[in-house]
Amino acid sequence: MKLPHLRCPRHTFGFTLLELLVVLVIIGLLVGYVAPRYFAQVGKSEVKVARAQIKSLEDALDQYRLDVGSYPDTEQGLASLFSQPAGEARWQGPYLKKSVPNDPWGNAYQFKHPGEHAEFDLFSFGKDGQPGGTGDAADIGNW
């Protein structure tokens, strides 16, 4: 027994240009709606990483103070957590496994001792790398 050959009319194969354009517009609208929300989350995660790194550096500075008797001064800076400063015989570091990291935006963390807000100030200038700012560009500190 022979099966009849199924034939479809020519216009039922594939999609028309209009159908493809409608799909592209829908995809564009979805991307326009989702992308800003996604990138806002990325900005929030960078701030969270900066706060976590500041907390970790604070803990290392506290350990330094327990060993040496005081926090490093501004001149010695955070480098004293990884390599022994000249004249510090009680230094028992390194207090960090790796050298001091940059903030999530690639800038160095700022350290001042004595600080203006606390015994020492440890902070990042945020996304813009400049003092002050709002949102992602706001300063993030230990105060």
Tab-separated table of C-alpha atoms in Angstrom:
chain	number	residue	atom	x	y	z
A	1	MET	CA	0.000	0.000	0.000
A	2	LYS	CA	1.338	3.352	-0.991
A	3	LEU	CA	0.945	6.364	1.295
A	4	PRO	CA	-0.215	9.481	-0.384
A	5	HIS	CA	2.464	12.159	-0.664
A	6	LEU	CA	1.631	15.011	1.692
A	7	ARG	CA	2.021	18.361	0.053
A	8	CYS	CA	1.669	21.663	1.811
A	9	PRO	CA	0.981	24.848	0.016
A	10	ARG	CA	4.095	26.905	-0.567
A	11	HIS	CA	3.035	29.764	1.740
A	12	THR	CA	2.997	27.586	4.902
A	13	PHE	CA	6.792	27.054	4.961
A	14	GLY	CA	8.830	29.445	7.156
A	15	PHE	CA	7.914	32.846	8.507
A	16	THR	CA	7.029	36.038	6.769
A	17	LEU	CA	9.116	39.145	7.153
A	18	LEU	CA	6.326	40.769	9.150
A	19	GLU	CA	6.246	37.885	11.654
A	20	LEU	CA	10.011	38.098	12.132
A	21	LEU	CA	9.823	41.864	12.696
A	22	VAL	CA	7.091	41.410	15.332
A	23	VAL	CA	9.248	38.849	17.175
A	24	LEU	CA	12.284	41.179	17.041
A	25	VAL	CA	10.231	44.065	18.440
A	26	ILE	CA	8.990	41.882	21.297
A	27	ILE	CA	12.553	40.746	22.090
A	28	GLY	CA	13.733	44.366	21.971
A	29	LEU	CA	11.019	45.422	24.423
A	30	LEU	CA	11.926	42.611	26.807
A	31	VAL	CA	15.617	43.520	26.683
A	32	GLY	CA	14.760	47.180	27.250
A	33	TYR	CA	12.771	46.229	30.333
A	34	VAL	CA	15.112	43.609	31.829
A	35	ALA	CA	18.563	45.096	31.093
A	36	PRO	CA	18.270	48.185	33.352
A	37	ARG	CA	17.125	46.011	36.250
A	38	TYR	CA	20.015	43.597	35.677
A	39	PHE	CA	22.645	46.333	35.539
A	40	ALA	CA	21.216	47.963	38.664
A	41	GLN	CA	21.812	44.659	40.470
A	42	VAL	CA	25.425	44.611	39.239
A	43	GLY	CA	25.942	48.073	40.749
A	44	LYS	CA	24.487	46.924	44.074
A	45	SER	CA	26.764	43.886	44.140
A	46	GLU	CA	29.853	46.066	43.620
A	47	VAL	CA	28.856	48.143	46.658
A	48	LYS	CA	28.388	44.931	48.680
A	49	VAL	CA	31.835	43.700	47.608
A	50	ALA	CA	33.388	47.029	48.639
A	51	ARG	CA	31.733	46.846	52.068
A	52	ALA	CA	32.912	43.257	52.549
A	53	GLN	CA	36.475	44.170	51.565
A	54	ILE	CA	36.452	47.159	53.932
A	55	LYS	CA	35.279	44.882	56.754
A	56	SER	CA	38.052	42.403	55.973
A	57	LEU	CA	40.656	45.178	55.929
A	58	GLU	CA	39.281	46.505	59.238
A	59	ASP	CA	39.747	43.064	60.787
A	60	ALA	CA	43.328	42.927	59.511
A	61	LEU	CA	43.990	46.422	60.891
A	62	ASP	CA	42.621	45.360	64.287
A	63	GLN	CA	44.971	42.366	64.305
A	64	TYR	CA	47.859	44.679	63.365
A	65	ARG	CA	46.967	46.945	66.294
A	66	LEU	CA	46.891	44.004	68.703
A	67	ASP	CA	50.414	42.992	67.650
A	68	VAL	CA	52.065	46.396	67.200
A	69	GLY	CA	50.127	48.457	69.734
A	70	SER	CA	48.669	51.038	67.336
A	71	TYR	CA	47.220	51.304	63.874
A	72	PRO	CA	49.618	52.181	61.050
A	73	ASP	CA	49.795	55.885	60.316
A	74	THR	CA	48.525	57.351	57.057
A	75	GLU	CA	52.016	57.295	55.566
A	76	GLN	CA	52.511	53.583	56.264
A	77	GLY	CA	49.012	52.941	54.985
A	78	LEU	CA	47.434	49.617	54.172
A	79	ALA	CA	50.690	48.278	52.708
A	80	SER	CA	51.805	47.662	56.310
A	81	LEU	CA	49.253	44.834	56.459
A	82	PHE	CA	51.179	42.850	53.875
A	83	SER	CA	54.811	43.897	54.326
A	84	GLN	CA	56.615	44.882	57.509
A	85	PRO	CA	57.083	48.616	57.956
A	86	ALA	CA	60.565	49.842	58.847
A	87	GLY	CA	61.102	50.028	62.604
A	88	GLU	CA	58.139	47.841	63.599
A	89	ALA	CA	59.810	45.027	65.553
A	90	ARG	CA	56.500	43.670	66.941
A	91	TRP	CA	54.962	43.225	63.468
A	92	GLN	CA	53.869	39.579	63.089
A	93	GLY	CA	52.206	39.699	59.677
A	94	PRO	CA	51.398	39.478	56.954
A	95	TYR	CA	47.850	40.160	58.034
A	96	LEU	CA	46.464	39.541	54.551
A	97	LYS	CA	46.967	36.467	52.362
A	98	LYS	CA	47.476	38.670	49.300
A	99	SER	CA	48.415	42.294	48.830
A	100	VAL	CA	45.756	44.926	49.495
A	101	PRO	CA	43.067	44.662	46.799
A	102	ASN	CA	41.672	47.567	44.840
A	103	ASP	CA	38.016	48.420	45.238
A	104	PRO	CA	35.541	46.837	42.768
A	105	TRP	CA	36.014	49.810	40.408
A	106	GLY	CA	39.800	49.378	40.243
A	107	ASN	CA	40.762	52.246	42.574
A	108	ALA	CA	42.903	52.004	45.708
A	109	TYR	CA	41.195	52.080	49.088
A	110	GLN	CA	41.879	55.238	51.079
A	111	PHE	CA	43.256	55.042	54.624
A	112	LYS	CA	43.699	57.845	57.153
A	113	HIS	CA	44.933	57.525	60.713
A	114	PRO	CA	43.880	59.401	62.716
A	115	GLY	CA	40.523	59.535	60.985
A	116	GLU	CA	37.867	62.203	60.753
A	117	HIS	CA	34.911	59.843	61.326
A	118	ALA	CA	36.469	57.154	63.546
A	119	GLU	CA	39.836	56.168	65.004
A	120	PHE	CA	40.849	55.490	61.413
A	121	ASP	CA	39.019	56.089	58.151
A	122	LEU	CA	39.036	53.350	55.554
A	123	PHE	CA	37.008	54.089	52.448
A	124	SER	CA	36.464	53.902	48.709
A	125	PHE	CA	35.412	56.875	46.614
A	126	GLY	CA	32.879	54.643	44.810
A	127	LYS	CA	32.290	54.194	41.116
A	128	ASP	CA	33.346	57.708	40.074
A	129	GLY	CA	36.630	57.633	42.031
A	130	GLN	CA	35.919	61.148	43.369
A	131	PRO	CA	35.018	62.342	46.886
A	132	GLY	CA	31.292	62.647	47.574
A	133	GLY	CA	28.630	61.580	45.132
A	134	THR	CA	25.327	59.731	45.291
A	135	GLY	CA	24.136	56.266	44.333
A	136	ASP	CA	26.950	54.091	42.929
A	137	ALA	CA	29.241	57.112	43.008
A	138	ALA	CA	28.810	57.621	46.785
A	139	ASP	CA	31.758	57.088	49.106
A	140	ILE	CA	31.742	53.786	50.991
A	141	GLY	CA	33.524	53.785	54.325
A	142	ASN	CA	33.902	52.177	57.729
A	143	TRP	CA	31.885	54.911	59.452
